[in-house]
GROMACS .gro file of C-alpha atoms in nm:
model
  205
    1MET     CA    1   1.703  -1.131  -4.412
    2ARG     CA    2   1.324  -1.017  -4.377
    3LYS     CA    3   1.272  -1.284  -4.125
    4LYS     CA    4   1.558  -1.153  -3.907
    5MET     CA    5   1.419  -0.792  -3.931
    6ILE     CA    6   1.095  -0.900  -3.827
    7ALA     CA    7   1.233  -1.094  -3.525
    8LEU     CA    8   1.451  -0.792  -3.428
    9MET     CA    9   1.132  -0.546  -3.412
   10SER     CA   10   0.951  -0.810  -3.212
   11ALA     CA   11   1.220  -0.830  -2.968
   12ALA     CA   12   1.216  -0.452  -2.962
   13VAL     CA   13   0.845  -0.441  -2.880
   14LEU     CA   14   0.866  -0.734  -2.619
   15ALA     CA   15   1.149  -0.562  -2.422
   16ALA     CA   16   0.964  -0.227  -2.422
   17THR     CA   17   0.643  -0.354  -2.301
   18THR     CA   18   0.817  -0.560  -2.013
   19VAL     CA   19   0.966  -0.260  -1.901
   20MET     CA   20   0.666  -0.053  -1.920
   21THR     CA   21   0.468  -0.320  -1.719
   22ALA     CA   22   0.738  -0.357  -1.445
   23PHE     CA   23   0.761   0.033  -1.371
   24ALA     CA   24   0.390   0.098  -1.396
   25ALA     CA   25   0.266   0.306  -1.113
   26PRO     CA   26  -0.006   0.136  -0.921
   27SER     CA   27  -0.300   0.327  -0.771
   28VAL     CA   28  -0.332   0.354  -0.391
   29THR     CA   29  -0.470   0.017  -0.258
   30VAL     CA   30  -0.545  -0.128   0.093
   31SER     CA   31  -0.234  -0.360   0.082
   32GLY     CA   32   0.139  -0.340   0.136
   33VAL     CA   33   0.202  -0.016   0.299
   34VAL     CA   34   0.215  -0.138   0.664
   35SER     CA   35   0.516  -0.376   0.623
   36GLY     CA   36   0.535  -0.542   0.983
   37VAL     CA   37   0.567  -0.455   1.358
   38GLN     CA   38   0.901  -0.276   1.483
   39SER     CA   39   0.788  -0.338   1.853
   40ALA     CA   40   0.498  -0.420   2.089
   41THR     CA   41   0.456  -0.452   2.451
   42ASP     CA   42   0.176  -0.532   2.680
   43LYS     CA   43   0.049  -0.359   2.988
   44ASN     CA   44   0.344  -0.485   3.208
   45GLY     CA   45   0.581  -0.372   2.940
   46ASN     CA   46   0.665  -0.751   2.810
   47GLU     CA   47   0.736  -0.789   2.450
   48VAL     CA   48   0.441  -0.937   2.252
   49ALA     CA   49   0.476  -1.139   1.938
   50ILE     CA   50   0.212  -0.958   1.716
   51LYS     CA   51   0.117  -1.103   1.402
   52VAL     CA   52  -0.002  -0.903   1.102
   53GLU     CA   53  -0.198  -1.042   0.818
   54ASN     CA   54  -0.303  -0.922   0.495
   55VAL     CA   55  -0.688  -0.891   0.437
   56SER     CA   56  -0.659  -1.162   0.172
   57GLU     CA   57  -0.478  -1.414   0.395
   58THR     CA   58  -0.739  -1.375   0.690
   59ASN     CA   59  -1.033  -1.611   0.770
   60PHE     CA   60  -1.265  -1.322   0.894
   61THR     CA   61  -1.613  -1.389   1.020
   62ALA     CA   62  -1.892  -1.244   0.806
   63GLU     CA   63  -1.913  -0.950   1.036
   64GLU     CA   64  -1.563  -0.854   0.983
   65VAL     CA   65  -1.566  -0.919   0.598
   66ALA     CA   66  -1.853  -0.649   0.595
   67ALA     CA   67  -1.670  -0.422   0.855
   68VAL     CA   68  -1.371  -0.431   0.618
   69GLU     CA   69  -1.558  -0.347   0.303
   70GLU     CA   70  -1.737  -0.062   0.486
   71ILE     CA   71  -1.412   0.094   0.611
   72LYS     CA   72  -1.269   0.099   0.238
   73ASN     CA   73  -1.519   0.376   0.192
   74ILE     CA   74  -1.353   0.704   0.298
   75GLU     CA   75  -1.708   0.848   0.352
   76ASN     CA   76  -1.749   0.600   0.631
   77VAL     CA   77  -1.418   0.664   0.753
   78LYS     CA   78  -1.481   1.027   0.780
   79GLU     CA   79  -1.820   0.944   0.973
   80VAL     CA   80  -1.635   0.745   1.228
   81MET     CA   81  -1.349   0.996   1.280
   82GLU     CA   82  -1.608   1.276   1.318
   83ALA     CA   83  -1.821   1.057   1.574
   84SER     CA   84  -1.499   1.043   1.781
   85GLY     CA   85  -1.431   1.406   1.764
   86VAL     CA   86  -1.131   1.375   1.517
   87GLU     CA   87  -1.102   1.604   1.244
   88PHE     CA   88  -1.121   1.469   0.916
   89GLU     CA   89  -0.877   1.637   0.667
   90GLU     CA   90  -0.979   1.639   0.309
   91GLY     CA   91  -0.790   1.414   0.076
   92MET     CA   92  -0.726   1.153   0.358
   93GLN     CA   93  -0.706   0.785   0.230
   94VAL     CA   94  -0.740   0.434   0.363
   95ALA     CA   95  -0.363   0.351   0.284
   96ASP     CA   96  -0.397   0.003   0.443
   97ILE     CA   97  -0.605  -0.248   0.651
   98LYS     CA   98  -0.445  -0.551   0.825
   99ASN     CA   99  -0.576  -0.809   1.065
  100VAL     CA  100  -0.363  -0.781   1.379
  101ILE     CA  101  -0.344  -1.083   1.617
  102ALA     CA  102  -0.204  -1.119   1.948
  103PRO     CA  103  -0.092  -1.448   2.122
  104GLU     CA  104  -0.350  -1.601   2.355
  105GLY     CA  105  -0.307  -1.470   2.714
  106THR     CA  106  -0.169  -1.138   2.612
  107VAL     CA  107  -0.228  -0.857   2.880
  108PHE     CA  108  -0.397  -0.578   2.714
  109PRO     CA  109  -0.358  -0.297   2.659
  110VAL     CA  110  -0.102  -0.353   2.396
  111THR     CA  111   0.114  -0.074   2.241
  112ILE     CA  112   0.240  -0.152   1.894
  113THR     CA  113   0.466   0.039   1.670
  114PHE     CA  114   0.415  -0.076   1.303
  115ASN     CA  115   0.649   0.005   0.997
  116VAL     CA  116   0.479   0.213   0.773
  117GLU     CA  117   0.610   0.334   0.431
  118GLY     CA  118   0.584   0.705   0.364
  119VAL     CA  119   0.493   0.812   0.693
  120THR     CA  120   0.701   1.085   0.869
  121ILE     CA  121   0.671   1.285   1.208
  122ARG     CA  122   0.474   1.553   1.009
  123SER     CA  123   0.216   1.301   0.861
  124ARG     CA  124  -0.136   1.306   0.969
  125VAL     CA  125  -0.246   0.975   1.068
  126THR     CA  126  -0.546   0.824   1.202
  127VAL     CA  127  -0.579   0.440   1.303
  128LEU     CA  128  -0.927   0.270   1.327
  129HIS     CA  129  -0.996  -0.046   1.512
  130PHE     CA  130  -1.292  -0.263   1.449
  131ASP     CA  131  -1.441  -0.351   1.792
  132THR     CA  132  -1.605  -0.677   1.756
  133ALA     CA  133  -1.770  -0.660   2.104
  134LYS     CA  134  -1.928  -0.328   2.010
  135GLU     CA  135  -1.952  -0.422   1.645
  136ALA     CA  136  -1.828  -0.082   1.538
  137TRP     CA  137  -1.514   0.091   1.429
  138GLU     CA  138  -1.337   0.303   1.668
  139VAL     CA  139  -1.061   0.550   1.666
  140VAL     CA  140  -0.746   0.464   1.835
  141GLU     CA  141  -0.492   0.715   1.957
  142SER     CA  142  -0.193   0.707   1.741
  143LYS     CA  143   0.153   0.876   1.690
  144ALA     CA  144   0.324   0.918   1.355
  145GLY     CA  145   0.703   0.871   1.348
  146GLU     CA  146   0.965   0.842   1.080
  147ARG     CA  147   0.818   0.532   0.874
  148THR     CA  148   0.625   0.430   1.167
  149ILE     CA  149   0.289   0.461   1.344
  150THR     CA  150   0.238   0.372   1.720
  151GLU     CA  151  -0.093   0.308   1.889
  152THR     CA  152  -0.233   0.140   2.198
  153PHE     CA  153  -0.499  -0.124   2.168
  154HIS     CA  154  -0.740  -0.269   2.429
  155SER     CA  155  -0.824  -0.545   2.178
  156LEU     CA  156  -0.726  -0.653   1.842
  157SER     CA  157  -0.892  -0.736   1.514
  158PRO     CA  158  -0.905  -0.551   1.163
  159VAL     CA  159  -0.714  -0.232   1.192
  160ALA     CA  160  -0.744   0.048   0.935
  161PHE     CA  161  -0.459   0.293   0.871
  162VAL     CA  162  -0.577   0.629   0.740
  163VAL     CA  163  -0.324   0.904   0.623
  164ASP     CA  164  -0.325   1.243   0.454
  165LYS     CA  165  -0.311   1.243   0.071
  166GLU     CA  166   0.055   1.330   0.053
  167THR     CA  167   0.177   1.041   0.276
  168ALA     CA  168  -0.049   0.799   0.103
  169ALA     CA  169   0.099   0.867  -0.229
  170ASN     CA  170   0.466   0.840  -0.076
  171GLY     CA  171   0.382   0.516   0.064
  172ALA     CA  172   0.165   0.346  -0.174
  173THR     CA  173   0.326   0.411  -0.517
  174SER     CA  174   0.622   0.264  -0.696
  175PRO     CA  175   0.947   0.476  -0.773
  176GLN     CA  176   0.942   0.724  -1.042
  177THR     CA  177   0.825   0.575  -1.364
  178GLY     CA  178   0.889   0.838  -1.627
  179GLU     CA  179   1.251   0.765  -1.682
  180PRO     CA  180   1.243   0.389  -1.720
  181ILE     CA  181   0.934   0.411  -1.971
  182THR     CA  182   1.079   0.711  -2.165
  183LEU     CA  183   1.418   0.490  -2.207
  184ALA     CA  184   1.214   0.183  -2.320
  185LEU     CA  185   1.022   0.387  -2.577
  186ALA     CA  186   1.349   0.557  -2.694
  187GLY     CA  187   1.516   0.216  -2.710
  188LEU     CA  188   1.214   0.077  -2.937
  189ALA     CA  189   1.232   0.397  -3.157
  190ILE     CA  190   1.607   0.341  -3.209
  191CYS     CA  191   1.550  -0.040  -3.290
  192ALA     CA  192   1.268   0.028  -3.519
  193GLY     CA  193   1.468   0.317  -3.696
  194ALA     CA  194   1.766   0.058  -3.747
  195VAL     CA  195   1.529  -0.197  -3.897
  196GLY     CA  196   1.377   0.066  -4.136
  197MET     CA  197   1.723   0.191  -4.237
  198GLY     CA  198   1.798  -0.178  -4.307
  199VAL     CA  199   1.511  -0.237  -4.518
  200THR     CA  200   1.561   0.093  -4.700
  201ALA     CA  201   1.933  -0.003  -4.770
  202LYS     CA  202   1.830  -0.362  -4.910
  203LYS     CA  203   1.569  -0.200  -5.139
  204ARG     CA  204   1.838   0.038  -5.273
  205LYS     CA  205   2.061  -0.262  -5.348
   0.00000   0.00000   0.00000
């Protein structure tokens, strides 16, 4: 009987731990917010098959690796924006960094609409592009839509998506976590209580 009680308690703890882990809210990172390309057209209005890669999946040059690490620092983002005459809003964050690739022979400039979670027409967004020829980050004119950001590029390489604090939170965090965790803990408490009552009843007998 005692072994069954211990097994029950272990199962309850395992279940609660699993649920809590699955629903834990991650911090804002530079991956996953930009989910793909909605549309892309070249200078002549022809569709372009744009490829979007996660930073971890890209074989960057040493220069590009350094540039990506540099732009993760929001102070560097602020510097690039202000140097371009773009106002930096306190609380802005680098929501994502992607390597964007156009097929060989693409006629630039290319206008791309990215699917971006959390963005609305009211979002404050800034897109930065690393110009490999100039070896520097530059601000690309962009427009926020409903879960989209559209911008026009004259070349492609690493691209950083910078959004206001509220937009970053909406796009980079998981669904509400309080209720699942609370339920898990409540379930654990009920199971533990049941086990305790069983042990007490056994002692009384």
